[in-house]
PDB file of C-alpha atoms in Angstrom:
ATOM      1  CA  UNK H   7      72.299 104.095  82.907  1.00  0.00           C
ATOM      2  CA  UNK H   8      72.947 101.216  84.985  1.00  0.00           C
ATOM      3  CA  UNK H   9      70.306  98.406  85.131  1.00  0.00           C
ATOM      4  CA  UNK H  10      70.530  95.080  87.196  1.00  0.00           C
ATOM      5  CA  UNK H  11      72.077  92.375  85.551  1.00  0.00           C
ATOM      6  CA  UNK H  12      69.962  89.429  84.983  1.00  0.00           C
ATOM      7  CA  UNK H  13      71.443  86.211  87.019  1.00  0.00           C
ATOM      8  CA  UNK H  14      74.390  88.197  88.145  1.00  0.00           C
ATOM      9  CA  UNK H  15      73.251  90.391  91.246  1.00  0.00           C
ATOM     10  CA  UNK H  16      75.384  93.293  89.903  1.00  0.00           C
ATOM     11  CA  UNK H  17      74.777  96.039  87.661  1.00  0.00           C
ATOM     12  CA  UNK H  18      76.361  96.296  83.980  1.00  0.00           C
ATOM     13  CA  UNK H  19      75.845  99.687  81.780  1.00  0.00           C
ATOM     14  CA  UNK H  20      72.426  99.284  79.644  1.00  0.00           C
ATOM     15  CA  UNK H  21      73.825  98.563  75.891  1.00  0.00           C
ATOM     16  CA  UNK H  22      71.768  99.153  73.095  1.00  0.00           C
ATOM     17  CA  UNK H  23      71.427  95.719  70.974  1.00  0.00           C
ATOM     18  CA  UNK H  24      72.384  97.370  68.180  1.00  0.00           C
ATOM     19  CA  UNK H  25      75.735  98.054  69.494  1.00  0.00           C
ATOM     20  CA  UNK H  26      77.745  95.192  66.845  1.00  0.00           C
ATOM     21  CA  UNK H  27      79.343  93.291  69.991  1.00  0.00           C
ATOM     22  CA  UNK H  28      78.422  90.029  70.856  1.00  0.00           C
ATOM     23  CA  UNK H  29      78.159  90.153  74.353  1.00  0.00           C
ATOM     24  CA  UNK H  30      77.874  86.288  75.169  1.00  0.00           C
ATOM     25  CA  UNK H  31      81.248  86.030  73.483  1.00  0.00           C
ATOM     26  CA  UNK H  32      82.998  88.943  74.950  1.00  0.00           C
ATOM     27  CA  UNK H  33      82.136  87.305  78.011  1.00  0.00           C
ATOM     28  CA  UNK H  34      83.250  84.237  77.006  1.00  0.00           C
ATOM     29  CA  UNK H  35      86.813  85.433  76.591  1.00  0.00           C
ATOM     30  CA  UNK H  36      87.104  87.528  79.550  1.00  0.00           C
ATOM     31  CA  UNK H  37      86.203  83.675  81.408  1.00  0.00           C
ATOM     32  CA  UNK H  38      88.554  81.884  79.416  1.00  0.00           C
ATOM     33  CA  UNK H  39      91.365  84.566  80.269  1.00  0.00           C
ATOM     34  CA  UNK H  40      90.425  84.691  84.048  1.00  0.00           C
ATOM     35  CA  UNK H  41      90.739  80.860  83.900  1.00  0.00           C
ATOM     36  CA  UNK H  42      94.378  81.528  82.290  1.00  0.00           C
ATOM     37  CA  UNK H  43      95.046  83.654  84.728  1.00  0.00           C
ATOM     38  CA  UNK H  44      94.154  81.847  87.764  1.00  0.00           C
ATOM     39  CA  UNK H  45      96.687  78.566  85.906  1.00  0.00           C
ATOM     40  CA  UNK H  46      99.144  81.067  85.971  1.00  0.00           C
ATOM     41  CA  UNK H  47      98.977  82.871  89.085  1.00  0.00           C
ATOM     42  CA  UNK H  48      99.225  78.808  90.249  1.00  0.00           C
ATOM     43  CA  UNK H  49     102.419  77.852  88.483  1.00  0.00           C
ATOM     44  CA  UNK H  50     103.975  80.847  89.547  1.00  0.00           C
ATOM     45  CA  UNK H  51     103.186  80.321  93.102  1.00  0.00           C
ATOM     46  CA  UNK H  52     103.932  76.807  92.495  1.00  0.00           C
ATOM     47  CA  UNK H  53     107.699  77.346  91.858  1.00  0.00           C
ATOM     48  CA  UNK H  54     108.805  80.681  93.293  1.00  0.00           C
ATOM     49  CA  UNK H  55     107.652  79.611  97.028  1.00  0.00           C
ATOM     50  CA  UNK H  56     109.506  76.697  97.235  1.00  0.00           C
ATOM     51  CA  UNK H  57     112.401  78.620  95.368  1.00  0.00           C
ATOM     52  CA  UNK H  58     112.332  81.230  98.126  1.00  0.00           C
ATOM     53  CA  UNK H  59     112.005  78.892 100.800  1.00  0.00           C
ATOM     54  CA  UNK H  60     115.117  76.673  99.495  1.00  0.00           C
ATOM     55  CA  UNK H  61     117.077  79.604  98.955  1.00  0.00           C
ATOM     56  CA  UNK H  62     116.539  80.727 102.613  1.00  0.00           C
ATOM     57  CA  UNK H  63     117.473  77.743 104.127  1.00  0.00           C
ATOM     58  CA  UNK H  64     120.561  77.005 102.033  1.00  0.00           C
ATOM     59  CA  UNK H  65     122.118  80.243 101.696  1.00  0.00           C
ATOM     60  CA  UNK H  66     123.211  82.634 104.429  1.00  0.00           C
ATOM     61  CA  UNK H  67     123.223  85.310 101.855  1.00  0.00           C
ATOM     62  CA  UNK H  68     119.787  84.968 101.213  1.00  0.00           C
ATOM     63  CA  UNK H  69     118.419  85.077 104.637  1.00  0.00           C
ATOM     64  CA  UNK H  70     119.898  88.590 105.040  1.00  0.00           C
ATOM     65  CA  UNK H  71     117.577  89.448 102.916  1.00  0.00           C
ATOM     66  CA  UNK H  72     114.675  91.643 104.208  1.00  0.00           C
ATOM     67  CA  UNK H  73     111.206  89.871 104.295  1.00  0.00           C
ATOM     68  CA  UNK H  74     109.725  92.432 101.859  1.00  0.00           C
ATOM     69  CA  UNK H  75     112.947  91.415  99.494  1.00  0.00           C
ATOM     70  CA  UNK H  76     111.493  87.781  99.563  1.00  0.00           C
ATOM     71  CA  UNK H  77     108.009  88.535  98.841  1.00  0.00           C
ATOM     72  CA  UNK H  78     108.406  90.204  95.979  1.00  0.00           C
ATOM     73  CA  UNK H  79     110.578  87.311  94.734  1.00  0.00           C
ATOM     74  CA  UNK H  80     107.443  85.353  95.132  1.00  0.00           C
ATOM     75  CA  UNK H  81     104.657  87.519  94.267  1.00  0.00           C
ATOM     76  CA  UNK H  82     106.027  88.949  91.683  1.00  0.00           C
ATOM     77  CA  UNK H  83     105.688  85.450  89.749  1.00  0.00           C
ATOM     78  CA  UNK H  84     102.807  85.165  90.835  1.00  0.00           C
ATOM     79  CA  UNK H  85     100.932  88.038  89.115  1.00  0.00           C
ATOM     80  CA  UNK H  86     103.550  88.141  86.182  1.00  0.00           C
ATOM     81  CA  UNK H  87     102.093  84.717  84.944  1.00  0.00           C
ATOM     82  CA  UNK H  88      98.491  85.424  86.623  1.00  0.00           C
ATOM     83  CA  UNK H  89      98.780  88.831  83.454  1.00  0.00           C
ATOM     84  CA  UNK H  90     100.615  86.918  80.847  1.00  0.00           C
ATOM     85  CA  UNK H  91      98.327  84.191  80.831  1.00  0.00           C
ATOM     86  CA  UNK H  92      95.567  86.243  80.962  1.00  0.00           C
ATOM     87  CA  UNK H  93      96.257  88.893  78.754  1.00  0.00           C
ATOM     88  CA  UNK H  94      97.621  85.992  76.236  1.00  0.00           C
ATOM     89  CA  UNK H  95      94.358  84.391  76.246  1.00  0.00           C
ATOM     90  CA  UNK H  96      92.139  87.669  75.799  1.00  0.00           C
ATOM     91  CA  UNK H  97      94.221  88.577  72.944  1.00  0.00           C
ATOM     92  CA  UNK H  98      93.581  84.323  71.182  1.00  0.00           C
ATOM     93  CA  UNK H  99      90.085  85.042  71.754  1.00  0.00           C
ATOM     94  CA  UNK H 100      89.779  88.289  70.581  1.00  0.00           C
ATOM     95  CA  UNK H 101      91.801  86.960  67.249  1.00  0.00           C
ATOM     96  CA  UNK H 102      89.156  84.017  67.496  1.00  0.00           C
ATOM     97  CA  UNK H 103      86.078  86.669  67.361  1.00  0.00           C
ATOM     98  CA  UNK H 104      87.561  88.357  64.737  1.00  0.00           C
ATOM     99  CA  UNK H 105      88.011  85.439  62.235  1.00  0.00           C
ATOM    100  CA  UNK H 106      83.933  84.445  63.326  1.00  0.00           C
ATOM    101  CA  UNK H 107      83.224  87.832  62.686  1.00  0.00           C
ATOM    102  CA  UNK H 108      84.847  88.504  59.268  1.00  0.00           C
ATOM    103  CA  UNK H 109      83.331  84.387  58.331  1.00  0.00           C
ATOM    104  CA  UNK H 110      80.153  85.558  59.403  1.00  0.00           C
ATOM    105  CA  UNK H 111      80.229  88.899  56.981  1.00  0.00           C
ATOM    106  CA  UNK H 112      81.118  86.698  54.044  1.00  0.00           C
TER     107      UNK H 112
END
């Protein structure tokens, strides 16, 4: 059943509070990872565009190459780290919650 979210505007799925997640720290994690993400996605852009953009005006080779060719040599940085990151900080976090959780059962 979804239910508006409280401060959000959106809707989330009704959870029961006896469900054994802590929500405010699930949410927590999925912010720090988007914040990863976004550093990523920035570095990547950061040095494949100017990459590209060298390689095109130094090389005749390289300006053969199709447009589509050089946008994928830049965006495919570009979400590679924007993933990494992101994925690499969900999974620190998660490892985070688990040692709070296991402390907290002691």
């Amino acid at each position: 059943r979804a239910v508006p979210a409280r401060g959000t505007g959106g809707y989330t799925m009704a959870v029961s509070p006896h469900d054994g997640i802590d929500h405010e720290r699930k949410n927590l994690c999925v912010d720090e990872a988007s914040v990863a993400g976004v550093k990523g996605a920035a570095f990547g852009i950061a040095v494949s565009a100017p990459l590209v953009a060298a390689a095109h005006i130094l090389s005749p080779m390289f300006r053969s190459f199709s447009v589509s060719t050089k946008t994928g040599l830049i965006v495919t940085p570009f979400f590679g780290f924007f993933f990494l990151n992101s994925e690499l900080a969900m999974n620190a976090c998660a490892q985070k919650r688990k040692a709070y959780a296991e402390a907290v059962r002691a």
